[in-house]
Coordinates of C-alpha atoms in Angstrom, one line a residue:
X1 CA 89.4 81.7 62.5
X2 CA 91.9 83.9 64.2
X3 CA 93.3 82.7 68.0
X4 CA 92.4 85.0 70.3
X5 CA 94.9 86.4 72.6
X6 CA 93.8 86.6 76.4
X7 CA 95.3 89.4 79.1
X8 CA 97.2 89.8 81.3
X9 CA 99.7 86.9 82.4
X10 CA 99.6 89.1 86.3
X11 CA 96.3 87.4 87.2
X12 CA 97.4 84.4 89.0
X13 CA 96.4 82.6 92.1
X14 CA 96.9 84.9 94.2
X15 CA 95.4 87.9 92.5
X16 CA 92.1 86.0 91.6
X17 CA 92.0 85.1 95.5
X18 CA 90.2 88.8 95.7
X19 CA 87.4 88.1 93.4
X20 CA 84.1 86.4 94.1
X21 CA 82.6 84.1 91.9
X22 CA 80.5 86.6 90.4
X23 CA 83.1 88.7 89.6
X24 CA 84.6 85.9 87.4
X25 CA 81.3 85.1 86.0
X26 CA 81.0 89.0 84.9
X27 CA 84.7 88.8 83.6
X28 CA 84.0 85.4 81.6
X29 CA 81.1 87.2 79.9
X30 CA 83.1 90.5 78.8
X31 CA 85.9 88.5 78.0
X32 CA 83.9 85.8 75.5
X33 CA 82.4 88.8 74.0
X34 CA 86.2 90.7 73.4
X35 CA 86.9 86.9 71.9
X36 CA 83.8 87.1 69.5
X37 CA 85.0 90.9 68.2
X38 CA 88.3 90.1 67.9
X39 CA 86.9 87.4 65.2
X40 CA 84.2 89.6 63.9
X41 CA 81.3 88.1 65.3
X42 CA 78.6 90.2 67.4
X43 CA 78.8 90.1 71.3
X44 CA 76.6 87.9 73.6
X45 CA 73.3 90.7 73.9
X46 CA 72.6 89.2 77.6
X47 CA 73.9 87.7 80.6
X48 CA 71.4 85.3 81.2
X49 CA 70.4 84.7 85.3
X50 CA 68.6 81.4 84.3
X51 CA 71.5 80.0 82.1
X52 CA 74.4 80.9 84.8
X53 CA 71.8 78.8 87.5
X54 CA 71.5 76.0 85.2
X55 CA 75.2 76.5 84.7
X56 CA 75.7 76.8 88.8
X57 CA 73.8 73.8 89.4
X58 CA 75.8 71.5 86.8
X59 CA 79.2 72.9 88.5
X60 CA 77.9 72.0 91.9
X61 CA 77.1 68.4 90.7
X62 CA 80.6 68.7 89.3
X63 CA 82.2 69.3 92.4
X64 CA 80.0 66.7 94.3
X65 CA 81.6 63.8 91.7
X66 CA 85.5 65.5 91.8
X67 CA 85.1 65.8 87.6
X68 CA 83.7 67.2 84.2
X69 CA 81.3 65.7 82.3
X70 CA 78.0 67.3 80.0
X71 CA 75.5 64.7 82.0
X72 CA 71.9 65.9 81.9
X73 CA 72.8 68.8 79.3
X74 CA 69.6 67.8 77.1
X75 CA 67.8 68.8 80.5
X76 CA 69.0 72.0 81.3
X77 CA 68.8 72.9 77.4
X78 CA 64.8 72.0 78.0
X79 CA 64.1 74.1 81.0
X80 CA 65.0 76.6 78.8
X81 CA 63.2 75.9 75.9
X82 CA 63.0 74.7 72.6
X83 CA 66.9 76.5 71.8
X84 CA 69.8 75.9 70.3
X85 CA 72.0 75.2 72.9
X86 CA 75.8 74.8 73.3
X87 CA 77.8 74.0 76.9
X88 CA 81.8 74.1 77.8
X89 CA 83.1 73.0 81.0
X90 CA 86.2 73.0 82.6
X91 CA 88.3 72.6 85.9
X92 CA 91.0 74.4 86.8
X93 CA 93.4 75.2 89.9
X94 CA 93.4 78.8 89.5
X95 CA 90.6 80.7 89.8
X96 CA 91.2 83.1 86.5
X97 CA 88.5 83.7 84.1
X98 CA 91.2 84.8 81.3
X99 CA 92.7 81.5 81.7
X100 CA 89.5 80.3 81.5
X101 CA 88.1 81.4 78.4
X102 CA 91.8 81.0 76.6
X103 CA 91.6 77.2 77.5
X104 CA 88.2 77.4 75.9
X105 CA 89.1 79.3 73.1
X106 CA 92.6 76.9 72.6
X107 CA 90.0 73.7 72.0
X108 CA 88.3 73.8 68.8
X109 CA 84.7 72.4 70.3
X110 CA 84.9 75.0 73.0
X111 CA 85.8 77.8 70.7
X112 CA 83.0 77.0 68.2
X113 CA 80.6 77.2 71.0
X114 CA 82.0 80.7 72.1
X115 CA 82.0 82.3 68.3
X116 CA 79.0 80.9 67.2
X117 CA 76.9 83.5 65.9
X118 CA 73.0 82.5 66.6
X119 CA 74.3 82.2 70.1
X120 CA 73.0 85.6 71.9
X121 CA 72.8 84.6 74.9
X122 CA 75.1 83.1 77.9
X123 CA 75.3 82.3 80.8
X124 CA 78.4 81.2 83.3
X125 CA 79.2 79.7 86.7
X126 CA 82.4 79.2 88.8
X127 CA 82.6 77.6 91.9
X128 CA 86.1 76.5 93.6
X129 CA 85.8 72.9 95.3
X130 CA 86.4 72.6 99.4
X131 CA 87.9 69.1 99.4
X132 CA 90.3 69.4 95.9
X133 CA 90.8 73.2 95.8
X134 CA 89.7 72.5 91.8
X135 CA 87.7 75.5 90.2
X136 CA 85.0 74.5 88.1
X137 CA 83.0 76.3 85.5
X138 CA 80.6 75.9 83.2
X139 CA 79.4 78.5 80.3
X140 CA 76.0 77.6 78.5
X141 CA 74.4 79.2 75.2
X142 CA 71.9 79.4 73.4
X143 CA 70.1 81.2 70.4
X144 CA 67.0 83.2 72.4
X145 CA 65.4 82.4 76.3
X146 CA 61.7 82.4 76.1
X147 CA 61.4 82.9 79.6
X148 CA 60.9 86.6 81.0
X149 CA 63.3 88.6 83.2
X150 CA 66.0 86.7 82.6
X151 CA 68.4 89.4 80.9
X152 CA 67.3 92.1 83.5
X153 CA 70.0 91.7 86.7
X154 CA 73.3 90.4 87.1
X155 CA 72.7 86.3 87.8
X156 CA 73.7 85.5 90.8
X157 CA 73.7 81.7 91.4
X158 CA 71.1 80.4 94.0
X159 CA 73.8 79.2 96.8
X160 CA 73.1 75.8 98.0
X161 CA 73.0 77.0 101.8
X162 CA 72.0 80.1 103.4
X163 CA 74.3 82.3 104.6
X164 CA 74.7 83.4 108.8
X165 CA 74.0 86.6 109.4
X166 CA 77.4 87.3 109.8
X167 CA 79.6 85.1 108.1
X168 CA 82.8 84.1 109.5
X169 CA 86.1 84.4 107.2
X170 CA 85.6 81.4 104.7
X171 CA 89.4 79.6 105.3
X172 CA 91.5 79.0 102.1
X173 CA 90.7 75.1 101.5
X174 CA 93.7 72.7 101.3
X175 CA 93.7 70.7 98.1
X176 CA 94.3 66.9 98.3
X177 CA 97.2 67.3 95.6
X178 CA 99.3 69.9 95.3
X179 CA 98.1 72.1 92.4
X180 CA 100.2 72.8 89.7
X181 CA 99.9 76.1 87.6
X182 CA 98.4 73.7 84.4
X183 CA 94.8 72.1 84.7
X184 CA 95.8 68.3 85.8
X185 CA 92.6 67.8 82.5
X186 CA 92.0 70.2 79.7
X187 CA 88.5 70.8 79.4
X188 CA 85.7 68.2 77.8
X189 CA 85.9 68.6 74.0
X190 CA 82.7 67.7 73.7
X191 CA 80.8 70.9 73.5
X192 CA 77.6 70.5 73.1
X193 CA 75.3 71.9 70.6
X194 CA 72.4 69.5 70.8
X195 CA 68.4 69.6 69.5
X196 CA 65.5 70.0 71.4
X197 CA 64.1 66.8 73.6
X198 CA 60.6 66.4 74.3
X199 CA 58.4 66.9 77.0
X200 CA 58.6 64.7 80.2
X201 CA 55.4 63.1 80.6
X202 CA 53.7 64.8 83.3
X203 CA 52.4 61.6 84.6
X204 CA 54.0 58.4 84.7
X205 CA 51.8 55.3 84.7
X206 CA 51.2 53.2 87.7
X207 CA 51.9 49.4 87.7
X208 CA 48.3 49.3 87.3
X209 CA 46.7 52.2 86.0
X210 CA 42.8 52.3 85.4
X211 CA 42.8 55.4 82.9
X212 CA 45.1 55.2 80.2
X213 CA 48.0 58.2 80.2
X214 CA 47.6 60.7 78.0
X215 CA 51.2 62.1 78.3
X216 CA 52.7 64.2 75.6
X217 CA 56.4 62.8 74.5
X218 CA 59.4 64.4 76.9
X219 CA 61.1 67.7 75.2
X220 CA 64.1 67.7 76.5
X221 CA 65.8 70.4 74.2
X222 CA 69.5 70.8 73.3
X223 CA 71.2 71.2 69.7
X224 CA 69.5 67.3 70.8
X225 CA 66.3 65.3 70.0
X226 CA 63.5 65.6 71.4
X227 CA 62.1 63.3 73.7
X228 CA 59.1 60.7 72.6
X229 CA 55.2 60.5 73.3
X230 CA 54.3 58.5 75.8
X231 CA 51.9 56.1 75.3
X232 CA 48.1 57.5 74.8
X233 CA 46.8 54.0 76.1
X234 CA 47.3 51.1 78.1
X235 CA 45.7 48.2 77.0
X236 CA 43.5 46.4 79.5
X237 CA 44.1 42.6 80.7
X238 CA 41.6 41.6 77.8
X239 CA 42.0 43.8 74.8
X240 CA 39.2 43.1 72.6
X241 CA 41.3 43.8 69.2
X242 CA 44.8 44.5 68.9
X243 CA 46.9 44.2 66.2
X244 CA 49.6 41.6 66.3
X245 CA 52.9 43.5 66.4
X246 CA 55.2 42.5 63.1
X247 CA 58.6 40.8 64.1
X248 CA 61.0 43.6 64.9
X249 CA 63.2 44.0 61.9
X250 CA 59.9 44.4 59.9
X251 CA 59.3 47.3 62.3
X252 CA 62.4 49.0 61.3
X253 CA 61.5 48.4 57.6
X254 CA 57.9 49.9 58.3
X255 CA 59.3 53.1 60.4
X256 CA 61.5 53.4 57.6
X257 CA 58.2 53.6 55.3
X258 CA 56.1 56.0 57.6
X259 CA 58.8 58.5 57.8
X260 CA 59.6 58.8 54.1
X261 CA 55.8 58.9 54.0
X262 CA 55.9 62.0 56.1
X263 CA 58.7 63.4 54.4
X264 CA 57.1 63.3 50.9
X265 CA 53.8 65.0 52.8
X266 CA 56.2 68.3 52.6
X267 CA 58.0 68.0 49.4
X268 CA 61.2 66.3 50.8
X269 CA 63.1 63.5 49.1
X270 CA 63.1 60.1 51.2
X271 CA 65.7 59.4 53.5
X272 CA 68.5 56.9 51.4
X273 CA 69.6 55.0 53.9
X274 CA 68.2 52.9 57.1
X275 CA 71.4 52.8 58.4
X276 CA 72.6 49.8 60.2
X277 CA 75.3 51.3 61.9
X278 CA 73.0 54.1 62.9
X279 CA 70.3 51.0 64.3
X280 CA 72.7 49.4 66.3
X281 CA 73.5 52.8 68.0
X282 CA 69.6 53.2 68.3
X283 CA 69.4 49.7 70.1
X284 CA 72.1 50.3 72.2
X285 CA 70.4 53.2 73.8
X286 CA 66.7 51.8 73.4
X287 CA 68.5 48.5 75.4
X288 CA 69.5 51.2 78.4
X289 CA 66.5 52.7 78.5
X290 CA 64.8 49.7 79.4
X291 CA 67.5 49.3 81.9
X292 CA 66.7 52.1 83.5
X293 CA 63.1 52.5 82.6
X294 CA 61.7 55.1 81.3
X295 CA 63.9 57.7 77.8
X296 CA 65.8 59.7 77.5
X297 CA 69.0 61.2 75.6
X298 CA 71.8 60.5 77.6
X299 CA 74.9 59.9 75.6
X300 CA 73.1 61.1 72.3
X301 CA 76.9 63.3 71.6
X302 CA 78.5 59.8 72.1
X303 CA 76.6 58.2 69.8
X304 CA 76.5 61.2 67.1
X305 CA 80.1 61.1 66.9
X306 CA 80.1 56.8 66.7
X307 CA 78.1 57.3 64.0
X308 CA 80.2 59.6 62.2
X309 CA 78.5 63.3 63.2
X310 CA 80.6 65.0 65.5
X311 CA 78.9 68.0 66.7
X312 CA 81.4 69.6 67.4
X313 CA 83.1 69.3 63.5
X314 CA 80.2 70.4 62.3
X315 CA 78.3 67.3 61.8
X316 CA 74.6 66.7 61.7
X317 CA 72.6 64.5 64.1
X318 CA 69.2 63.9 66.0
X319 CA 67.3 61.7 67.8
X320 CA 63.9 60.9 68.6
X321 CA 62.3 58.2 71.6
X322 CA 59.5 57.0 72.8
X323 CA 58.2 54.2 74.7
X324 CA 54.0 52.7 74.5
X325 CA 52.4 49.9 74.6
X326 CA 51.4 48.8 71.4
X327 CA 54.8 48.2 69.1
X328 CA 52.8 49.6 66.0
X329 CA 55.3 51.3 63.8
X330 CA 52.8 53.9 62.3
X331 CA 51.1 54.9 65.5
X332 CA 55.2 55.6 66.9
X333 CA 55.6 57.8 64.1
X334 CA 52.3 59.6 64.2
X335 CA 53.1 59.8 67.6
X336 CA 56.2 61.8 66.8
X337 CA 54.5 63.8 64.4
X338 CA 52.1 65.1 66.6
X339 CA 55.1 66.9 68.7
X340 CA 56.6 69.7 67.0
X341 CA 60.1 68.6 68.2
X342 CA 60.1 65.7 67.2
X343 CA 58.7 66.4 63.5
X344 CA 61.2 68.7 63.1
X345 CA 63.4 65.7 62.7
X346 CA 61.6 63.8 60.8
X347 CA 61.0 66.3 58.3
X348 CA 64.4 67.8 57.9
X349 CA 66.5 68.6 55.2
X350 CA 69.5 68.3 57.0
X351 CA 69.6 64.7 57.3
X352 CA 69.9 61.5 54.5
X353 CA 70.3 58.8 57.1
X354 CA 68.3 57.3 59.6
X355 CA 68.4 54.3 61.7
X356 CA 65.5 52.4 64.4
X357 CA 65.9 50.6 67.5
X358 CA 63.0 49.2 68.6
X359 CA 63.3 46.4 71.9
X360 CA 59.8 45.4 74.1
X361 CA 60.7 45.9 77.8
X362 CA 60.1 42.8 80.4
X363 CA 57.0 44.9 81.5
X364 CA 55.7 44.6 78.1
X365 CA 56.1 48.3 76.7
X366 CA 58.0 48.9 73.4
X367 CA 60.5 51.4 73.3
X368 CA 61.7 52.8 70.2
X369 CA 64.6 55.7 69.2
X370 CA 65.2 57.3 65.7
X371 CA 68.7 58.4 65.0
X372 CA 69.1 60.7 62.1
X373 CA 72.2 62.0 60.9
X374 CA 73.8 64.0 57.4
X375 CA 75.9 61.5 56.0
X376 CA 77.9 61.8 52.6
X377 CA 79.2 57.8 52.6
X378 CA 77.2 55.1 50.9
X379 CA 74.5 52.9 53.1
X380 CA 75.6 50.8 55.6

């Protein structure tokens, strides 16, 4: 595609010092859209209020750490709704939304995310930092919003603190370095475009819960996975009959054979490959989730792109998880199949490979992740 060519060189520091942050926001979204006809694709049909929040709250976490980063994108991509869903982030030490969107436009992640066609909506925040003098923004797409209203007013950001009732002159902030006229870091190419994660349980087990949780599995949507099912019961202390969980790399070998069951249910050929280099990956994060306990998606970009699926080139990758207390391969993957989300992976064309991790927890749940991914190379 075709670089596009951002204005006027005149809008430095100290002209952008006259606009507000929701000036640059509206400037960010006519100038993307001047970027998407310039390269023949149609313009962004709305200004989305709740993306330029979500947008306004990851900037603010941003600023609170001093960097960029895509943490808890699979989150904000779920408020939303099951979306496609694409992010770019940057900071800056001018204030300019044509500098901006040309530093966007100059990465080839970023600029994906700005041309891509199914993305009709967009929403943007900017938000200059009182201790480094760094402006930060984010920009977040997606394909629809399900929610009402939300194309109806100009967004304007939630601030964090209420305004006096008659402000005082807010003083130009001294940076801790001396800013240069270049970003000191270009912005994170690692745009996002993940799939959809799965619905946060809406109740979370006690250490000794009396009725079993019926939680549906966490959706937690981006270009990501969704999130798994939590358990739909907790054995008691005496379980009258329970099957003996297989050794784990039996459990792998049975997901394997579930899945391909359900993909033969609708007429699609069996995955090829249970990956290893794809199982490790699922491990690994199965391993942090018990760490932390309780899924999740975080670094699922990081671990599309170890496996060979950059996102951002194009590549193909999801992920499933889930955590409950039984370890029985075919009630994990009925358990997926019963979320819409998380089918959709299982039952997609777009993927060949797939991988298992699958580690019990010290507090005796089984956690599991499903990494699947388009792959042209033999099995590993």
């Amino acid at each position: 595609m075709r670089l596009f060519l951002l204005a006027s060189a005149a809008m430095g520091a100290a002209a952008t010092a006259n606009y507000t942050a929701s000036d640059i926001v509206q400037q960010l979204f006519d100038l993307h859209n001047k970027a998407r006809k310039e390269n023949g694709v149609g313009p962004f049909e709305c200004l989305d209020s709740q993306l330029s929040q979500l947008s306004a709250d990851h900037v603010k976490y941003e600023i609170s750490i001093d960097n960029i980063n895509h943490d808890g994108f699979s989150g904000r991509c779920n408020k939303v709704g099951q979306v496609a869903c694409g992010e770019n982030t940057l900071y800056d030490f001018v204030g300019d939304a044509a500098k901006f969107t040309q530093s966007w436009m100059d990465s080839p992640g970023h600029r994906k995310n700005i041309l891509t066609g199914s993305f009709k909506h967009a929403g943007f925040a900017v938000e200059k930092s009182s201790k480094s003098g760094k402006w930060f923004a984010t920009a977040m797409f997606t394909d629809k919003n399900p929610n009402p209203n939300v194309c109806d007013a100009k967004p304007t950001p939630k601030p964090t603190k209420k305004p006096t009732k008659k402000p005082t002159k807010k003083p130009t902030p001294v940076p801790t370095e001396d800013p240069t006229d270049e970003p000191t870091d270009e912005p994170i190419d690692d745009p996002t475009t993940s799939p959809p994660l799965p619905p946060k349980p809406t109740k979370k087990p006690t250490k000794k819960p009396t009725p079993a949780p019926t939680d549906e599995p966490i959706d937690d949507p981006t270009t990501s996975p969704p999130l798994p099912p939590k358990p739909t019961k907790k054995p008691t202390k005496k379980p009258t009959k329970k099957p003996t969980p297989a050794p784990v790399d039996d459990k792998l070998t049975e997901l394997f054979k579930y899945h391909n069951e359900e993909r033969k249910k609708v007429g699609l050929k069996p995955f090829e490959c249970l990956d290893t280099k794809l199982s490790a990956l699922a491990l690994q994060h199965v391993e942090n989730e018990i760490k932390v306990g309780d899924i999740n998606h975080d670094g699922w970009l990081e671990r599309c792109k170890e496996a060979g699926a950059d996102l951002a080139a194009g590549g193909k990758c999801s992920e499933n998880t889930l955590w409950d207390y039984d370890g029985i391969p075919k009630s994990m993957t009925e358990a997926w199949m019963s979320s819409s989300g998380h089918a959709a992976n299982i039952v997609s064309k777009d993927f060949n490979h797939v991988g298992f991790g699958v580690k019990q927890s010290p507090d005796k749940r089984w956690f599991a992740t499903a990494l699947f991914t388009k792959d042209t190379r033999g099995c590993r």
